[in-house]
């Protein structure tokens, strides 16, 4: 609907009062021009919103990548924790079948383990080294 068609539709209404006619016509023309200007504002707002969403998604993806890299670079501590958990299982098995008073072994690589025996036949061992923890569970049948 172009400007002339809009003006022809409103023209019979504008004949009634001269003073009102001029101010209404000026407002109508300003409204038509503002619609064209508001299209640019909507486009700018859309670009800003999409940019913000992309920035937020990139920040979350970057944070997840940092956590994955931290976990992957901690392979040494993870390996120490696995071997500590295995040591805990073997220590509990030795205590069950050989010597129940055998002292807890001391690890030379700053790793540690804790063991729990459930029902006399299930052993759970959790090995830890720095921020890494790994667990084994063994059930005797």
Backbone as JSON, one array per atom type, in Angstrom:
{
  "sequence": "XXXXXXXXXXXXXXXXXXXXXXXXXXXXXXXXXXXXXXXXXXXXXXXXXXXXXXXXXXXXXXXXXXXXXXXXXXXXXXXXXXXXXXXXXXXXXXXXXXXXXXXXXXXXXXXXXXXXXXXXXXXXXXXXXXXXXXXXXXXXX",
  "N": [[0.86, -1.17, 0.0], [0.97, 1.93, -1.11], [2.02, 5.42, -0.6], [0.24, 7.21, -1.92], [-2.16, 5.77, -2.19], [-2.88, 5.39, 0.49], [-3.26, 8.06, 1.2], [-5.49, 8.74, -0.42], [-7.46, 7.17, 0.69], [-7.72, 8.33, 3.2], [-8.43, 10.93, 2.56], [-11.27, 11.84, 2.33], [-11.89, 12.03, 5.04], [-10.2, 14.02, 5.88], [-11.24, 16.4, 4.91], [-12.95, 17.64, 6.68], [-12.11, 19.37, 8.93], [-10.02, 22.12, 8.83], [-7.78, 22.95, 10.39], [-7.26, 20.68, 11.94], [-6.87, 18.98, 9.85], [-4.4, 19.7, 8.67], [-2.52, 19.23, 10.72], [-2.99, 16.5, 11.15], [-2.34, 15.47, 8.65], [0.38, 16.09, 8.54], [1.32, 14.49, 10.66], [0.64, 12.01, 9.61], [2.26, 11.85, 7.33], [4.75, 11.95, 8.59], [4.56, 9.56, 10.01], [4.56, 7.7, 7.92], [7.16, 8.06, 6.93], [8.59, 7.38, 9.21], [8.05, 4.67, 9.45], [9.62, 3.59, 7.44], [12.08, 4.28, 8.5], [12.01, 2.81, 10.86], [12.29, 0.24, 10.01], [15.01, -0.08, 9.61], [15.86, 0.16, 12.24], [14.75, -2.13, 13.38], [16.16, -4.06, 11.98], [18.75, -3.5, 12.87], [18.46, -4.03, 15.61], [17.87, -6.77, 15.46], [20.27, -7.77, 14.41], [21.97, -7.15, 16.55], [20.86, -8.76, 18.6], [21.2, -11.37, 17.54], [23.97, -11.35, 17.34], [24.63, -11.18, 20.07], [23.63, -13.65, 20.97], [25.29, -15.41, 19.55], [27.74, -14.69, 20.68], [27.34, -15.46, 23.36], [26.97, -18.25, 23.02], [29.48, -18.92, 22.0], [31.09, -18.3, 24.2], [30.23, -20.2, 26.1], [30.89, -22.57, 24.75], [33.67, -22.24, 24.63], [34.33, -22.32, 27.36], [33.6, -24.95, 27.99], [35.46, -26.25, 26.4], [37.83, -25.54, 27.68], [37.53, -26.93, 30.11], [37.58, -29.57, 29.13], [40.16, -29.68, 28.04], [41.64, -29.32, 30.36], [40.98, -31.63, 31.73], [41.99, -33.57, 29.97], [44.69, -32.98, 30.04], [45.35, -33.81, 32.52], [46.19, -36.42, 32.67], [48.3, -37.78, 33.85], [47.85, -37.59, 36.64], [45.42, -38.92, 36.69], [46.17, -41.5, 35.94], [47.82, -42.15, 38.11], [45.84, -42.21, 40.09], [44.28, -44.38, 39.24], [46.09, -46.53, 39.54], [46.46, -46.34, 42.28], [43.9, -46.99, 43.22], [43.78, -49.64, 42.34], [45.83, -50.71, 43.9], [44.6, -50.47, 46.38], [42.52, -52.38, 46.16], [44.04, -54.75, 45.91], [45.37, -54.68, 48.38], [43.23, -55.0, 50.22], [42.37, -57.58, 49.41], [44.66, -59.06, 50.12], [44.59, -58.69, 52.88], [42.21, -60.04, 53.42], [42.72, -62.75, 52.75], [45.35, -63.49, 53.55], [46.79, -61.91, 55.69], [45.24, -60.26, 58.13], [46.04, -58.13, 59.65], [47.75, -56.55, 58.24], [49.53, -53.62, 57.44], [48.49, -50.49, 55.99], [49.66, -49.71, 52.76], [52.24, -47.31, 51.88], [52.19, -44.79, 49.55], [54.49, -43.72, 47.09], [54.18, -41.76, 45.23], [52.61, -39.57, 45.91], [49.92, -40.25, 45.76], [46.77, -41.56, 46.95], [44.58, -43.89, 48.61], [41.31, -45.17, 49.44], [39.47, -47.69, 51.05], [36.56, -49.78, 51.11], [34.7, -52.37, 52.56], [32.02, -54.37, 51.73], [29.6, -56.44, 53.07], [31.4, -58.54, 53.34], [32.21, -59.71, 50.93], [32.42, -57.87, 48.87], [34.46, -55.39, 47.62], [35.3, -52.03, 47.56], [37.34, -49.62, 46.15], [38.78, -46.46, 46.18], [40.88, -44.48, 44.45], [43.0, -41.62, 44.58], [44.56, -38.71, 43.26], [45.84, -35.61, 43.42], [43.5, -33.67, 41.78], [42.17, -35.74, 40.6], [40.15, -38.63, 40.73], [39.65, -42.1, 40.91], [37.84, -45.18, 40.74], [37.51, -48.59, 41.77], [35.6, -51.57, 41.92], [35.12, -54.69, 43.38], [33.67, -57.88, 43.39], [33.52, -60.84, 45.16], [32.75, -64.19, 44.41]],
  "CA": [[0.0, 0.0, 0.0], [1.88, 3.06, -1.19], [1.61, 6.66, 0.05], [-0.93, 7.82, -2.59], [-3.36, 5.0, -1.86], [-3.21, 5.73, 1.86], [-3.76, 9.43, 1.21], [-6.83, 8.75, -1.01], [-8.38, 6.57, 1.65], [-7.91, 9.27, 4.3], [-8.8, 12.25, 2.06], [-12.6, 12.31, 2.75], [-11.87, 12.34, 6.46], [-9.42, 15.24, 6.08], [-11.97, 17.58, 4.45], [-13.84, 18.16, 7.71], [-11.57, 20.5, 9.69], [-8.78, 22.55, 8.2], [-6.68, 22.94, 11.35], [-6.98, 19.29, 12.25], [-6.41, 18.35, 8.6], [-2.98, 19.96, 8.45], [-1.72, 18.52, 11.72], [-3.12, 15.07, 10.92], [-1.57, 15.14, 7.44], [1.8, 16.12, 8.91], [1.58, 13.29, 11.45], [0.55, 10.86, 8.72], [3.49, 11.81, 6.51], [5.85, 11.57, 9.49], [4.4, 8.14, 10.31], [5.02, 6.93, 6.74], [8.62, 8.1, 6.88], [9.12, 6.67, 10.37], [7.98, 3.23, 9.18], [10.83, 3.24, 6.69], [13.21, 4.38, 9.42], [11.94, 1.76, 11.87], [12.78, -1.01, 9.43], [16.44, -0.12, 9.9], [16.02, -0.09, 13.66], [14.46, -3.55, 13.62], [17.28, -4.83, 11.45], [19.87, -3.3, 13.78], [18.16, -4.78, 16.83], [18.0, -8.19, 15.13], [21.7, -8.07, 14.3], [22.53, -7.12, 17.9], [20.4, -9.94, 19.34], [21.88, -12.55, 16.99], [25.37, -11.25, 17.76], [24.7, -11.54, 21.49], [23.44, -15.09, 21.09], [26.52, -16.07, 19.09], [28.78, -14.44, 21.68], [27.05, -16.33, 24.5], [27.24, -19.64, 22.65], [30.93, -19.07, 21.9], [31.66, -18.3, 25.55], [29.93, -21.49, 26.71], [31.71, -23.58, 24.07], [35.05, -22.05, 25.07], [34.45, -22.8, 28.74], [33.59, -26.41, 27.93], [36.73, -26.68, 25.82], [38.85, -25.41, 28.72], [37.37, -28.06, 31.04], [38.04, -30.8, 28.47], [41.62, -29.64, 27.96], [42.16, -29.53, 31.71], [40.82, -33.05, 32.05], [42.9, -34.35, 29.13], [46.07, -32.75, 30.45], [45.54, -34.38, 33.84], [46.31, -37.86, 32.47], [49.27, -38.32, 34.8], [47.17, -37.78, 37.92], [44.4, -39.95, 36.5], [46.87, -42.79, 35.96], [48.2, -42.4, 39.5], [44.63, -42.56, 40.84], [43.9, -45.75, 38.85], [46.99, -47.48, 40.19], [46.2, -46.31, 43.73], [42.67, -47.77, 43.45], [44.16, -51.04, 42.17], [46.58, -51.06, 45.11], [43.63, -50.63, 47.46], [41.85, -53.68, 45.97], [45.0, -55.81, 46.25], [45.61, -54.62, 49.82], [42.08, -55.63, 50.9], [42.42, -59.02, 49.14], [45.73, -59.62, 50.95], [44.09, -58.71, 54.26], [41.15, -61.06, 53.55], [43.17, -64.12, 52.59], [46.68, -63.77, 54.11], [47.11, -61.31, 56.98], [44.26, -59.19, 58.36], [46.68, -57.02, 60.38], [48.75, -55.94, 57.37], [49.39, -52.16, 57.44], [48.19, -49.83, 54.7], [50.9, -49.32, 52.09], [52.51, -45.89, 51.68], [52.44, -44.53, 48.13], [55.61, -42.79, 46.92], [53.88, -40.77, 44.19], [51.63, -38.66, 46.49], [48.55, -40.72, 45.55], [46.22, -42.19, 48.14], [43.37, -44.68, 48.33], [40.47, -45.55, 50.58], [38.75, -48.92, 50.72], [35.38, -50.14, 51.9], [34.29, -53.76, 52.34], [30.58, -54.55, 51.92], [29.1, -57.8, 53.18], [32.45, -59.54, 53.39], [32.64, -60.21, 49.62], [32.52, -56.78, 47.9], [35.47, -54.4, 48.0], [35.33, -50.82, 46.74], [38.56, -48.87, 46.4], [38.82, -45.17, 45.49], [42.22, -43.91, 44.41], [42.98, -40.19, 44.26], [45.82, -38.01, 43.1], [45.47, -34.21, 43.18], [42.06, -33.5, 41.55], [41.62, -36.92, 39.92], [39.76, -39.78, 41.56], [39.18, -43.25, 40.14], [37.34, -46.2, 41.68], [37.3, -49.98, 41.35], [34.79, -52.36, 42.84], [35.28, -56.1, 43.07], [32.79, -58.76, 44.16], [33.95, -62.24, 45.18], [31.61, -65.11, 44.38]],
  "C": [[0.9, 1.23, 0.0], [1.26, 4.32, -0.58], [0.35, 7.25, -0.58], [-2.21, 7.07, -2.25], [-3.8, 5.31, -0.44], [-3.83, 7.12, 1.94], [-5.18, 9.5, 0.66], [-7.86, 8.15, -0.06], [-8.7, 7.56, 2.77], [-8.43, 10.63, 3.85], [-10.21, 12.68, 2.45], [-12.64, 12.69, 4.22], [-11.18, 13.68, 6.72], [-10.15, 16.5, 5.64], [-12.73, 18.28, 5.58], [-13.29, 19.41, 8.41], [-10.19, 20.85, 9.15], [-7.59, 22.45, 9.17], [-6.27, 21.51, 11.69], [-6.39, 18.57, 11.05], [-4.91, 18.52, 8.43], [-2.13, 19.19, 9.47], [-1.79, 17.01, 11.52], [-2.31, 14.64, 9.7], [-0.08, 15.13, 7.74], [2.18, 14.88, 9.72], [1.56, 12.04, 10.58], [1.81, 10.72, 7.86], [4.68, 11.4, 7.37], [5.79, 10.09, 9.83], [4.89, 7.28, 9.15], [6.54, 6.92, 6.66], [9.23, 7.34, 8.05], [9.03, 5.16, 10.2], [9.22, 2.78, 8.42], [12.06, 3.3, 7.59], [13.2, 3.25, 10.44], [12.37, 0.41, 11.32], [14.27, -1.17, 9.69], [16.71, -0.39, 11.37], [15.77, -1.55, 14.0], [15.61, -4.41, 13.14], [18.5, -4.71, 12.38], [19.67, -4.08, 15.08], [18.31, -6.28, 16.61], [19.47, -8.6, 15.05], [22.35, -8.09, 15.68], [22.12, -8.35, 18.71], [21.11, -11.2, 18.85], [23.36, -12.54, 17.38], [25.56, -11.62, 19.21], [24.55, -13.03, 21.71], [24.7, -15.85, 20.65], [27.66, -15.88, 20.09], [28.58, -15.33, 22.9], [27.36, -17.79, 24.21], [28.75, -19.89, 22.55], [31.59, -19.11, 23.28], [31.42, -19.64, 26.24], [30.78, -22.59, 26.08], [33.18, -23.46, 24.48], [35.29, -22.55, 26.48], [34.47, -24.33, 28.78], [34.9, -26.95, 27.37], [37.85, -26.59, 26.86], [38.75, -26.56, 29.71], [37.86, -29.36, 30.42], [39.56, -30.82, 28.36], [42.25, -29.87, 29.33], [42.09, -31.0, 32.09], [41.79, -33.9, 31.24], [44.35, -34.16, 29.56], [46.37, -33.35, 31.82], [45.65, -35.91, 33.77], [47.25, -38.48, 33.49], [48.6, -38.58, 36.15], [46.07, -38.84, 37.83], [45.02, -41.35, 36.56], [47.32, -43.14, 37.38], [47.0, -42.84, 40.33], [44.17, -43.97, 40.51], [44.78, -46.77, 39.55], [46.81, -47.49, 41.7], [44.94, -47.11, 44.06], [42.96, -49.26, 43.32], [44.96, -51.54, 43.39], [45.64, -51.29, 46.28], [42.89, -51.96, 47.37], [42.79, -54.81, 46.39], [45.3, -55.84, 47.75], [44.47, -55.28, 50.6], [42.05, -57.14, 50.65], [43.5, -59.7, 50.0], [45.27, -59.71, 52.4], [43.03, -59.79, 54.46], [41.73, -62.47, 53.61], [44.51, -64.44, 53.26], [46.84, -63.23, 55.54], [46.18, -60.12, 57.22], [44.85, -57.99, 59.1], [47.71, -56.28, 59.53], [48.48, -54.44, 57.26], [49.12, -51.62, 56.03], [49.49, -49.39, 54.05], [51.0, -47.8, 51.92], [52.88, -45.69, 50.22], [53.56, -43.5, 48.01], [55.32, -41.7, 45.9], [52.8, -39.77, 44.62], [50.18, -39.03, 46.16], [48.09, -41.39, 46.84], [44.99, -43.0, 47.74], [42.6, -44.9, 49.62], [39.65, -46.76, 50.15], [37.57, -49.11, 51.65], [35.0, -51.57, 51.54], [32.81, -53.87, 52.69], [30.25, -56.03, 52.02], [30.16, -58.89, 53.18], [32.92, -60.04, 52.03], [32.74, -59.11, 48.56], [33.48, -55.73, 48.44], [35.38, -53.24, 47.02], [36.55, -50.01, 47.15], [38.52, -47.6, 45.55], [40.23, -44.63, 45.6], [42.13, -42.45, 44.01], [44.4, -39.66, 44.18], [45.49, -36.6, 42.62], [43.96, -34.09, 42.99], [41.41, -34.71, 40.9], [41.3, -38.01, 40.93], [39.23, -40.87, 40.64], [38.81, -44.35, 41.12], [37.25, -47.55, 40.99], [36.41, -50.63, 42.39], [34.89, -53.81, 42.4], [34.36, -56.91, 43.98], [33.29, -60.18, 44.04], [32.72, -63.13, 45.21], [32.04, -66.51, 44.75]]
}
